[in-house]
């Protein structure tokens, strides 16, 4: 049974309407945003059409405001914006969906001005605005809006997309706009791009040089008119599935990130020969080790019937990264029996790979614990102890069958902690010592590792000044 003092809607309802009304009056005293929200809720209950008018007035007031929103008022301002959004969707949409859609367009148009006069390091305000395109698309679909009524506000929103608030707008409206609507939207954006750009309004008050630097350091990147236009046309080309139009928009198709985006789209529509040509033409070499690039190339090679090339790239990538995903994909495509031989050969070779830590991670994940143990016994000094969580997991997996290897991993972590001299890790270090001591009794005599007692003596001599650590070990 729920506790009656828990703060939830059911328990609050038990107070009764009169008492709740008194509490709301008390709580909203001195809080302009709370009072405004309560007043708008009352207006909405009395007259939905009047609520539309009041929300329009509030949006207009926010749009016209020029004063900076400081940290003292930021929380309230965020709440005010969220309340307006909630009122549009919760109160106005059910009774007047067309008015709600119009208000959402106006609310979205607030974004640039709001972002530029606030210093919202949390990003909550921009996140709120980024939800609006999905609301617009949903309402436009529910209302079966004529695409002609959507083009002008959509173009306006796209050309004002300085902070990414409308990035999802075109994809959301694509089905409603259709091919004809998307072409009209593109034409509208191109026309808008040729119009003179409105100069940004000056700041209402002077700020110190230090304050200006602080603001610039936390300010979001403001896209230029050229960037905004380019991204709008790209989004329209993607929505229309017009790959050639997307390619024509690219100033430098040989730039690796651009080549990747073009090849991805060509692959999606089955133009794999062209996709490979684009990847091959990309400048430089650094991108050739990028896993996203490699994965795309493998997919394109497979889709174009070049299975041998795809297999070769999988194996090459595995040997370079020791990522088990590529080895599993490679083995999966080998004939029966050949896969077992290839698996053994690659895992055996991994033991002597250049990156001992990556090799240990591979052998533990695979799993091939016998090889992992051999690796640890042969190369424990080559294994990095920076990621202690991963190393502790490996030691735990090895402890049952390979106590000597597990003990070496625990010792490796202890030595790393003592070298760092960070007292915050001493408790963990003491626990690792106890684990190594516990495992010592199970290590066969013929195992060629330093005995635990000898290791401890050497450690005590080398780190005799780490008194806090030794107290924890003995504690």
CSV table of C-alpha atoms in Angstrom, one decimal:
chain,number,residue,atom,x,y,z
A,1,UNK,CA,0.0,0.0,0.0
A,2,UNK,CA,1.4,3.4,-1.0
A,3,UNK,CA,2.3,5.8,1.8
A,4,UNK,CA,-0.2,8.6,2.0
A,5,UNK,CA,2.5,11.2,2.6
A,6,UNK,CA,4.3,10.4,-0.6
A,7,UNK,CA,4.1,13.4,-3.0
A,8,UNK,CA,2.0,12.2,-6.0
A,9,UNK,CA,-1.1,13.3,-7.8
A,10,UNK,CA,-3.4,10.8,-6.0
A,11,UNK,CA,-2.3,11.9,-2.5
A,12,UNK,CA,-2.5,15.6,-3.4
A,13,UNK,CA,-6.1,15.1,-4.8
A,14,UNK,CA,-7.1,13.8,-1.3
A,15,UNK,CA,-6.5,17.3,0.1
A,16,UNK,CA,-9.5,18.6,-1.8
A,17,UNK,CA,-10.0,21.3,-4.3
A,18,UNK,CA,-10.2,24.2,-1.8
A,19,UNK,CA,-7.0,23.3,0.1
A,20,UNK,CA,-5.1,22.8,-3.2
A,21,UNK,CA,-6.3,26.2,-4.5
A,22,UNK,CA,-5.0,27.8,-1.3
A,23,UNK,CA,-1.7,26.0,-1.6
A,24,UNK,CA,-1.3,27.1,-5.2
A,25,UNK,CA,-2.0,30.7,-4.3
A,26,UNK,CA,0.7,30.5,-1.5
A,27,UNK,CA,3.2,28.8,-3.7
A,28,UNK,CA,2.8,31.1,-6.7
A,29,UNK,CA,3.2,34.3,-4.5
A,30,UNK,CA,6.2,36.1,-5.8
A,31,UNK,CA,6.6,33.7,-8.8
A,32,UNK,CA,5.6,35.5,-12.0
A,33,UNK,CA,6.0,32.3,-14.1
A,34,UNK,CA,3.8,30.2,-11.8
A,35,UNK,CA,1.1,32.9,-11.7
A,36,UNK,CA,1.2,33.2,-15.5
A,37,UNK,CA,0.8,29.5,-15.8
A,38,UNK,CA,-2.1,29.3,-13.4
A,39,UNK,CA,-3.8,32.3,-15.1
A,40,UNK,CA,-3.4,30.7,-18.6
A,41,UNK,CA,-4.8,27.4,-17.2
A,42,UNK,CA,-7.9,29.2,-16.0
A,43,UNK,CA,-8.3,31.0,-19.3
A,44,UNK,CA,-8.0,27.7,-21.2
A,45,UNK,CA,-10.8,26.2,-19.0
A,46,UNK,CA,-13.0,29.2,-19.5
A,47,UNK,CA,-12.3,30.0,-23.2
A,48,UNK,CA,-9.9,27.9,-25.4
A,49,UNK,CA,-10.0,30.6,-28.1
A,50,UNK,CA,-8.9,33.3,-25.6
A,51,UNK,CA,-6.1,31.0,-24.5
A,52,UNK,CA,-4.8,30.9,-28.1
A,53,UNK,CA,-4.8,34.7,-28.1
A,54,UNK,CA,-2.9,34.8,-24.7
A,55,UNK,CA,-0.3,32.3,-25.8
A,56,UNK,CA,0.2,34.3,-29.0
A,57,UNK,CA,0.8,37.4,-26.9
A,58,UNK,CA,3.3,35.6,-24.7
A,59,UNK,CA,5.2,34.3,-27.7
A,60,UNK,CA,5.2,37.8,-29.2
A,61,UNK,CA,6.5,39.3,-25.9
A,62,UNK,CA,9.4,36.7,-25.8
A,63,UNK,CA,10.2,37.4,-29.4
A,64,UNK,CA,10.4,41.2,-28.9
A,65,UNK,CA,12.4,41.0,-25.7
A,66,UNK,CA,16.1,41.9,-26.0
A,67,UNK,CA,17.4,41.7,-22.4
A,68,UNK,CA,19.8,39.0,-21.6
A,69,UNK,CA,18.6,36.2,-19.4
A,70,UNK,CA,21.1,35.8,-16.6
A,71,UNK,CA,21.7,32.8,-14.4
A,72,UNK,CA,19.4,34.1,-11.7
A,73,UNK,CA,16.4,34.1,-14.0
A,74,UNK,CA,17.4,31.3,-16.4
A,75,UNK,CA,15.5,28.5,-14.5
A,76,UNK,CA,12.3,30.5,-14.5
A,77,UNK,CA,12.6,31.4,-18.1
A,78,UNK,CA,13.2,27.7,-19.0
A,79,UNK,CA,10.1,26.8,-17.1
A,80,UNK,CA,8.1,29.6,-18.9
A,81,UNK,CA,9.1,28.1,-22.3
A,82,UNK,CA,8.2,24.6,-21.2
A,83,UNK,CA,4.8,25.8,-19.8
A,84,UNK,CA,4.0,27.4,-23.2
A,85,UNK,CA,4.9,24.2,-25.0
A,86,UNK,CA,2.8,22.1,-22.6
A,87,UNK,CA,-0.2,24.5,-22.9
A,88,UNK,CA,-0.1,24.3,-26.7
A,89,UNK,CA,-0.1,20.5,-26.8
A,90,UNK,CA,-2.2,19.8,-23.7
A,91,UNK,CA,-4.8,22.5,-23.8
A,92,UNK,CA,-5.0,24.0,-27.3
A,93,UNK,CA,-4.3,21.0,-29.5
A,94,UNK,CA,-7.3,18.8,-28.4
A,95,UNK,CA,-9.9,21.6,-29.1
A,96,UNK,CA,-8.1,23.6,-31.8
A,97,UNK,CA,-5.4,21.6,-33.6
A,98,UNK,CA,-5.0,24.1,-36.4
A,99,UNK,CA,-4.4,26.9,-33.9
A,100,UNK,CA,-1.9,24.6,-32.1
A,101,UNK,CA,0.0,24.0,-35.4
A,102,UNK,CA,0.2,27.7,-36.1
A,103,UNK,CA,1.4,28.4,-32.5
A,104,UNK,CA,4.1,25.7,-32.8
A,105,UNK,CA,5.5,27.4,-35.9
A,106,UNK,CA,5.7,30.7,-34.0
A,107,UNK,CA,7.2,29.0,-31.0
A,108,UNK,CA,9.9,27.4,-33.1
A,109,UNK,CA,10.7,30.8,-34.6
A,110,UNK,CA,11.7,32.0,-31.1
A,111,UNK,CA,14.7,29.8,-30.9
A,112,UNK,CA,17.4,31.9,-32.4
A,113,UNK,CA,16.6,35.0,-30.3
A,114,UNK,CA,16.2,33.0,-27.2
A,115,UNK,CA,19.5,31.1,-27.6
A,116,UNK,CA,21.4,34.3,-28.3
A,117,UNK,CA,20.2,36.1,-25.2
A,118,UNK,CA,20.6,33.2,-22.8
A,119,UNK,CA,23.7,31.3,-21.6
A,120,UNK,CA,22.1,27.9,-21.0
A,121,UNK,CA,25.1,25.6,-20.5
A,122,UNK,CA,22.8,22.7,-19.8
A,123,UNK,CA,21.4,22.8,-23.3
A,124,UNK,CA,17.8,22.2,-22.0
A,125,UNK,CA,16.3,25.2,-24.0
A,126,UNK,CA,17.8,24.0,-27.3
A,127,UNK,CA,16.6,20.5,-26.6
A,128,UNK,CA,13.1,21.8,-26.0
A,129,UNK,CA,13.1,23.6,-29.4
A,130,UNK,CA,14.4,20.5,-31.1
A,131,UNK,CA,11.3,18.6,-30.1
A,132,UNK,CA,9.0,21.1,-31.9
A,133,UNK,CA,9.6,19.8,-35.5
A,134,UNK,CA,8.3,16.3,-34.4
A,135,UNK,CA,5.2,18.0,-32.9
A,136,UNK,CA,4.7,20.0,-36.1
A,137,UNK,CA,5.0,16.9,-38.3
A,138,UNK,CA,2.6,14.9,-36.2
A,139,UNK,CA,0.0,17.6,-36.2
A,140,UNK,CA,0.4,18.3,-39.9
A,141,UNK,CA,-0.2,14.6,-40.5
A,142,UNK,CA,-3.2,14.4,-38.2
A,143,UNK,CA,-4.8,17.4,-39.9
A,144,UNK,CA,-3.9,16.1,-43.4
A,145,UNK,CA,-2.6,19.6,-44.0
A,146,UNK,CA,-2.3,20.8,-47.6
A,147,UNK,CA,1.4,20.8,-48.6
A,148,UNK,CA,0.9,24.4,-49.9
A,149,UNK,CA,0.1,25.6,-46.4
A,150,UNK,CA,3.3,24.0,-45.0
A,151,UNK,CA,5.9,25.2,-47.6
A,152,UNK,CA,6.2,28.9,-46.5
A,153,UNK,CA,6.5,28.3,-42.7
A,154,UNK,CA,8.8,25.3,-43.3
A,155,UNK,CA,11.1,27.3,-45.5
A,156,UNK,CA,11.2,30.1,-43.0
A,157,UNK,CA,12.1,27.6,-40.2
A,158,UNK,CA,14.8,26.0,-42.3
A,159,UNK,CA,16.4,29.3,-43.2
A,160,UNK,CA,16.4,30.3,-39.6
A,161,UNK,CA,17.9,27.0,-38.5
A,162,UNK,CA,21.0,28.6,-36.9
A,163,UNK,CA,21.4,26.2,-34.0
A,164,UNK,CA,20.0,22.9,-35.4
A,165,UNK,CA,16.5,23.3,-34.0
A,166,UNK,CA,14.9,22.4,-37.3
A,167,UNK,CA,17.3,19.7,-38.4
A,168,UNK,CA,14.5,17.1,-38.2
A,169,UNK,CA,11.8,19.2,-39.9
A,170,UNK,CA,12.2,18.1,-43.5
A,171,UNK,CA,12.3,14.4,-42.7
A,172,UNK,CA,9.2,14.7,-40.5
A,173,UNK,CA,7.2,16.6,-43.2
A,174,UNK,CA,8.5,14.6,-46.2
A,175,UNK,CA,5.5,12.3,-46.4
A,176,UNK,CA,3.0,15.1,-46.1
A,177,UNK,CA,4.8,17.3,-48.7
A,178,UNK,CA,5.4,14.6,-51.3
A,179,UNK,CA,7.6,15.1,-54.3
A,180,UNK,CA,5.9,18.2,-55.5
A,181,UNK,CA,5.9,19.8,-52.1
A,182,UNK,CA,9.6,19.1,-51.6
A,183,UNK,CA,10.5,20.7,-55.0
A,184,UNK,CA,8.4,23.7,-54.0
A,185,UNK,CA,10.2,23.8,-50.6
A,186,UNK,CA,13.6,23.7,-52.3
A,187,UNK,CA,12.6,26.6,-54.6
A,188,UNK,CA,11.4,28.6,-51.6
A,189,UNK,CA,14.6,28.1,-49.7
A,190,UNK,CA,16.7,29.1,-52.7
A,191,UNK,CA,14.6,32.3,-53.1
A,192,UNK,CA,15.0,33.1,-49.4
A,193,UNK,CA,18.8,32.5,-49.6
A,194,UNK,CA,19.0,35.3,-52.2
A,195,UNK,CA,17.2,37.8,-50.1
A,196,UNK,CA,19.3,40.3,-48.0
A,197,UNK,CA,20.2,38.8,-44.6
A,198,UNK,CA,18.8,40.7,-41.6
A,199,UNK,CA,21.6,42.1,-39.4
A,200,UNK,CA,21.6,40.8,-35.9
A,201,UNK,CA,20.4,43.3,-33.3
A,202,UNK,CA,23.0,44.8,-31.1
A,203,UNK,CA,23.2,43.7,-27.5
A,204,UNK,CA,21.0,45.8,-25.2
A,205,UNK,CA,23.7,46.5,-22.7
A,206,UNK,CA,27.5,46.5,-22.6
A,207,UNK,CA,29.4,43.7,-20.9
A,208,UNK,CA,32.9,43.5,-19.7
A,209,UNK,CA,35.6,41.9,-21.8
A,210,UNK,CA,35.9,39.0,-19.3
A,211,UNK,CA,32.1,38.5,-19.4
A,212,UNK,CA,32.1,38.5,-23.2
A,213,UNK,CA,34.8,35.8,-23.2
A,214,UNK,CA,32.8,33.7,-20.8
A,215,UNK,CA,29.8,34.0,-23.0
A,216,UNK,CA,31.7,33.2,-26.2
A,217,UNK,CA,33.3,30.1,-24.5
A,218,UNK,CA,29.9,28.6,-23.7
A,219,UNK,CA,27.9,29.8,-26.7
A,220,UNK,CA,26.7,27.4,-29.3
A,221,UNK,CA,28.0,27.5,-32.9
A,222,UNK,CA,25.8,29.8,-34.9
A,223,UNK,CA,25.5,28.6,-38.5
A,224,UNK,CA,26.1,31.1,-41.3
A,225,UNK,CA,23.5,31.7,-44.0
A,226,UNK,CA,25.5,29.6,-46.4
A,227,UNK,CA,25.6,26.7,-43.9
A,228,UNK,CA,21.9,26.9,-43.2
A,229,UNK,CA,21.0,27.0,-46.9
A,230,UNK,CA,23.4,24.1,-47.7
A,231,UNK,CA,22.0,21.9,-44.8
A,232,UNK,CA,18.4,22.7,-45.9
A,233,UNK,CA,19.0,21.7,-49.5
A,234,UNK,CA,20.8,18.5,-48.3
A,235,UNK,CA,17.8,17.6,-46.1
A,236,UNK,CA,15.4,18.1,-49.0
A,237,UNK,CA,17.6,16.0,-51.3
A,238,UNK,CA,17.7,13.2,-48.8
A,239,UNK,CA,13.9,13.4,-48.2
A,240,UNK,CA,13.3,13.2,-51.9
A,241,UNK,CA,15.8,10.3,-52.2
A,242,UNK,CA,17.6,12.4,-54.9
A,243,UNK,CA,21.2,11.2,-54.5
A,244,UNK,CA,22.5,13.1,-57.5
A,245,UNK,CA,21.1,16.4,-56.1
A,246,UNK,CA,22.8,15.6,-52.8
A,247,UNK,CA,26.1,15.0,-54.7
A,248,UNK,CA,25.8,18.2,-56.7
A,249,UNK,CA,25.6,20.2,-53.4
A,250,UNK,CA,29.0,18.9,-52.3
A,251,UNK,CA,31.8,21.4,-52.9
A,252,UNK,CA,34.6,18.8,-52.3
A,253,UNK,CA,33.5,15.2,-52.9
A,254,UNK,CA,37.1,14.0,-52.3
A,255,UNK,CA,37.1,15.3,-48.7
A,256,UNK,CA,36.9,12.0,-46.6
A,257,UNK,CA,33.9,12.9,-44.5
A,258,UNK,CA,32.0,14.1,-47.6
A,259,UNK,CA,33.0,11.0,-49.6
A,260,UNK,CA,31.7,8.8,-46.7
A,261,UNK,CA,28.3,10.6,-46.8
A,262,UNK,CA,28.0,10.3,-50.6
A,263,UNK,CA,29.1,6.6,-50.6
A,264,UNK,CA,26.6,5.8,-47.8
A,265,UNK,CA,23.7,7.2,-49.9
A,266,UNK,CA,24.8,5.6,-53.1
A,267,UNK,CA,25.1,2.2,-51.3
A,268,UNK,CA,21.6,2.7,-49.9
A,269,UNK,CA,20.1,2.8,-53.4
A,270,UNK,CA,22.3,0.0,-54.8
A,271,UNK,CA,24.7,2.1,-56.7
A,272,UNK,CA,27.7,0.2,-55.3
A,273,UNK,CA,30.2,0.6,-58.1
A,274,UNK,CA,29.8,4.4,-57.9
A,275,UNK,CA,30.1,4.2,-54.1
A,276,UNK,CA,33.4,2.3,-54.3
A,277,UNK,CA,34.7,4.8,-56.8
A,278,UNK,CA,33.8,7.7,-54.4
A,279,UNK,CA,35.6,6.0,-51.5
A,280,UNK,CA,38.7,5.2,-53.6
A,281,UNK,CA,38.9,8.9,-54.7
A,282,UNK,CA,39.0,10.3,-51.2
A,283,UNK,CA,42.1,12.1,-50.3
A,284,UNK,CA,44.6,11.1,-47.6
A,285,UNK,CA,45.2,7.9,-45.6
A,286,UNK,CA,44.0,8.6,-42.1
A,287,UNK,CA,40.3,7.7,-42.9
A,288,UNK,CA,41.4,4.2,-44.0
A,289,UNK,CA,41.7,3.1,-40.4
A,290,UNK,CA,38.3,4.5,-39.4
A,291,UNK,CA,36.0,1.6,-38.4
A,292,UNK,CA,32.9,3.3,-39.8
A,293,UNK,CA,34.6,3.8,-43.1
A,294,UNK,CA,35.9,0.1,-43.1
A,295,UNK,CA,32.5,-1.3,-42.3
A,296,UNK,CA,30.9,0.7,-45.1
A,297,UNK,CA,33.5,-0.5,-47.6
A,298,UNK,CA,33.0,-4.1,-46.5
A,299,UNK,CA,29.2,-3.7,-47.0
A,300,UNK,CA,29.7,-2.2,-50.4
A,301,UNK,CA,32.2,-4.9,-51.5
A,302,UNK,CA,29.7,-7.6,-50.5
A,303,UNK,CA,26.8,-5.9,-52.2
A,304,UNK,CA,28.8,-5.5,-55.4
A,305,UNK,CA,29.8,-9.2,-55.5
A,306,UNK,CA,33.4,-8.7,-54.4
A,307,UNK,CA,33.3,-11.2,-51.5
A,308,UNK,CA,37.0,-12.0,-51.6
A,309,UNK,CA,37.8,-8.3,-51.2
A,310,UNK,CA,35.4,-8.0,-48.3
A,311,UNK,CA,36.9,-11.1,-46.6
A,312,UNK,CA,40.4,-9.7,-47.1
A,313,UNK,CA,39.4,-6.4,-45.5
A,314,UNK,CA,37.7,-8.1,-42.6
A,315,UNK,CA,40.8,-10.1,-41.8
A,316,UNK,CA,43.1,-7.1,-42.3
A,317,UNK,CA,41.0,-5.0,-40.0
A,318,UNK,CA,40.9,-7.7,-37.3
A,319,UNK,CA,44.7,-8.1,-37.3
A,320,UNK,CA,45.0,-4.3,-37.0
A,321,UNK,CA,42.4,-3.7,-34.3
A,322,UNK,CA,41.9,-7.2,-32.7
A,323,UNK,CA,38.2,-6.4,-32.7
A,324,UNK,CA,36.4,-9.8,-32.4
A,325,UNK,CA,33.5,-8.5,-34.6
A,326,UNK,CA,35.6,-8.6,-37.7
A,327,UNK,CA,37.1,-12.1,-37.0
A,328,UNK,CA,33.6,-13.6,-36.3
A,329,UNK,CA,32.3,-12.1,-39.5
A,330,UNK,CA,35.3,-13.4,-41.4
A,331,UNK,CA,35.1,-17.0,-40.0
A,332,UNK,CA,31.3,-17.1,-40.5
A,333,UNK,CA,31.9,-16.9,-44.3
A,334,UNK,CA,34.6,-19.7,-44.5
A,335,UNK,CA,33.8,-23.2,-45.5
A,336,UNK,CA,33.4,-25.9,-42.8
A,337,UNK,CA,36.6,-27.0,-41.1
A,338,UNK,CA,38.5,-24.1,-42.7
A,339,UNK,CA,36.9,-21.8,-40.1
A,340,UNK,CA,38.3,-23.9,-37.2
A,341,UNK,CA,41.8,-23.8,-38.6
A,342,UNK,CA,41.7,-20.1,-39.3
A,343,UNK,CA,40.3,-19.3,-35.9
A,344,UNK,CA,43.1,-21.2,-34.2
A,345,UNK,CA,45.7,-19.5,-36.3
A,346,UNK,CA,44.4,-16.0,-35.7
A,347,UNK,CA,43.9,-16.5,-31.9
A,348,UNK,CA,47.4,-18.0,-31.6
A,349,UNK,CA,48.9,-15.1,-33.5
A,350,UNK,CA,47.0,-12.6,-31.2
A,351,UNK,CA,49.1,-13.8,-28.2
A,352,UNK,CA,52.1,-12.1,-29.7
A,353,UNK,CA,50.3,-9.1,-31.1
A,354,UNK,CA,51.8,-5.6,-30.6
A,355,UNK,CA,49.1,-4.5,-28.2
A,356,UNK,CA,49.0,-7.0,-25.4
A,357,UNK,CA,46.1,-5.3,-23.6
A,358,UNK,CA,43.9,-5.5,-26.8
A,359,UNK,CA,45.0,-9.1,-27.2
A,360,UNK,CA,43.9,-9.9,-23.7
A,361,UNK,CA,40.6,-8.2,-24.1
A,362,UNK,CA,40.0,-10.2,-27.3
A,363,UNK,CA,40.9,-13.6,-25.8
A,364,UNK,CA,38.7,-12.9,-22.7
A,365,UNK,CA,35.8,-11.9,-24.8
A,366,UNK,CA,36.1,-14.7,-27.4
A,367,UNK,CA,36.5,-16.6,-25.0
A,368,UNK,CA,39.8,-18.4,-25.2
A,369,UNK,CA,40.9,-18.5,-21.6
A,370,UNK,CA,43.8,-20.9,-22.2
A,371,UNK,CA,45.4,-18.5,-24.7
A,372,UNK,CA,44.6,-15.5,-22.4
A,373,UNK,CA,46.5,-17.3,-19.6
A,374,UNK,CA,49.4,-18.0,-21.9
A,375,UNK,CA,49.5,-14.3,-22.9
A,376,UNK,CA,49.5,-13.1,-19.3
A,377,UNK,CA,52.2,-15.6,-18.2
A,378,UNK,CA,54.4,-14.5,-21.2
A,379,UNK,CA,53.7,-10.7,-21.3
A,380,UNK,CA,52.2,-9.5,-18.1
A,381,UNK,CA,54.5,-6.5,-18.0
A,382,UNK,CA,53.2,-5.4,-21.5
A,383,UNK,CA,49.6,-5.3,-20.3
A,384,UNK,CA,48.4,-1.8,-19.3
A,385,UNK,CA,46.8,-1.4,-15.9
A,386,UNK,CA,45.0,1.8,-16.7
A,387,UNK,CA,41.6,0.2,-17.2
A,388,UNK,CA,41.5,-1.7,-13.9
A,389,UNK,CA,37.8,-2.6,-14.3
A,390,UNK,CA,38.6,-4.5,-17.5
A,391,UNK,CA,41.7,-6.1,-15.9
A,392,UNK,CA,39.9,-7.2,-12.8
A,393,UNK,CA,37.2,-8.8,-15.0
A,394,UNK,CA,39.9,-10.7,-16.9
A,395,UNK,CA,41.5,-11.9,-13.6
A,396,UNK,CA,38.1,-13.0,-12.3
A,397,UNK,CA,37.5,-15.0,-15.5
A,398,UNK,CA,40.9,-16.7,-15.2
A,399,UNK,CA,41.0,-17.4,-11.5
A,400,UNK,CA,39.1,-20.7,-11.5
A,401,UNK,CA,41.3,-22.5,-14.0
A,402,UNK,CA,44.4,-20.4,-14.4
A,403,UNK,CA,45.3,-19.0,-10.9
A,404,UNK,CA,48.9,-18.1,-11.8
A,405,UNK,CA,47.7,-15.8,-14.7
A,406,UNK,CA,45.0,-14.3,-12.5
A,407,UNK,CA,47.5,-13.6,-9.7
A,408,UNK,CA,49.8,-11.8,-12.2
A,409,UNK,CA,47.0,-9.5,-13.2
A,410,UNK,CA,46.1,-8.7,-9.6
A,411,UNK,CA,49.8,-8.0,-9.0
A,412,UNK,CA,50.0,-5.8,-12.1
A,413,UNK,CA,47.1,-3.7,-10.7
A,414,UNK,CA,48.7,-3.4,-7.3
A,415,UNK,CA,52.0,-2.2,-8.7
A,416,UNK,CA,50.2,0.4,-10.9
A,417,UNK,CA,48.4,1.7,-7.8
A,418,UNK,CA,51.6,2.0,-5.8
A,419,UNK,CA,53.4,3.8,-8.7
A,420,UNK,CA,50.5,6.3,-8.9
A,421,UNK,CA,50.5,6.9,-5.1
A,422,UNK,CA,46.9,7.8,-5.3
A,423,UNK,CA,45.5,7.0,-1.9
A,424,UNK,CA,41.9,6.9,-3.2
A,425,UNK,CA,42.8,3.6,-4.9
A,426,UNK,CA,44.6,2.0,-1.8
A,427,UNK,CA,41.5,0.1,-0.7
A,428,UNK,CA,41.2,-1.5,-4.1
A,429,UNK,CA,45.0,-2.2,-4.1
A,430,UNK,CA,44.7,-4.0,-0.7
A,431,UNK,CA,41.9,-6.1,-2.0
A,432,UNK,CA,44.0,-7.1,-5.0
A,433,UNK,CA,46.8,-8.2,-2.7
A,434,UNK,CA,44.4,-10.4,-0.8
A,435,UNK,CA,43.2,-11.9,-4.0
A,436,UNK,CA,46.7,-12.6,-5.2
A,437,UNK,CA,47.5,-14.2,-1.8
A,438,UNK,CA,44.4,-16.4,-1.9
A,439,UNK,CA,45.3,-17.6,-5.4
A,440,UNK,CA,48.9,-18.3,-4.4
A,441,UNK,CA,48.0,-21.6,-2.6
A,442,UNK,CA,46.5,-22.9,-5.9
A,443,UNK,CA,49.5,-22.1,-8.1
A,444,UNK,CA,51.4,-25.3,-9.1
A,445,UNK,CA,55.0,-25.4,-7.8
A,446,UNK,CA,56.4,-25.9,-11.3
A,447,UNK,CA,54.8,-22.6,-12.6
A,448,UNK,CA,57.6,-20.2,-13.4
A,449,UNK,CA,56.3,-17.0,-11.8
A,450,UNK,CA,57.7,-15.1,-8.9
A,451,UNK,CA,56.4,-16.6,-5.6
A,452,UNK,CA,53.9,-14.4,-3.8
A,453,UNK,CA,56.1,-14.0,-0.7
A,454,UNK,CA,59.1,-12.9,-2.7
A,455,UNK,CA,56.9,-10.4,-4.7
A,456,UNK,CA,55.5,-9.0,-1.5
A,457,UNK,CA,59.0,-8.6,0.0
A,458,UNK,CA,60.2,-6.8,-3.1
A,459,UNK,CA,57.1,-4.5,-3.0
A,460,UNK,CA,57.5,-3.6,0.7
A,461,UNK,CA,61.1,-2.7,0.1
A,462,UNK,CA,60.4,-0.6,-3.0
A,463,UNK,CA,57.4,1.2,-1.6
A,464,UNK,CA,58.2,1.2,2.1
A,465,UNK,CA,57.1,4.8,2.4
A,466,UNK,CA,53.5,4.0,1.3
A,467,UNK,CA,52.4,3.6,5.0
A,468,UNK,CA,48.7,4.1,4.3
A,469,UNK,CA,48.7,1.3,1.7
A,470,UNK,CA,50.5,-1.2,3.9
A,471,UNK,CA,48.1,-0.4,6.8
A,472,UNK,CA,45.2,-1.2,4.6
A,473,UNK,CA,46.8,-4.5,3.5
A,474,UNK,CA,47.4,-5.5,7.1
A,475,UNK,CA,44.1,-4.2,8.2
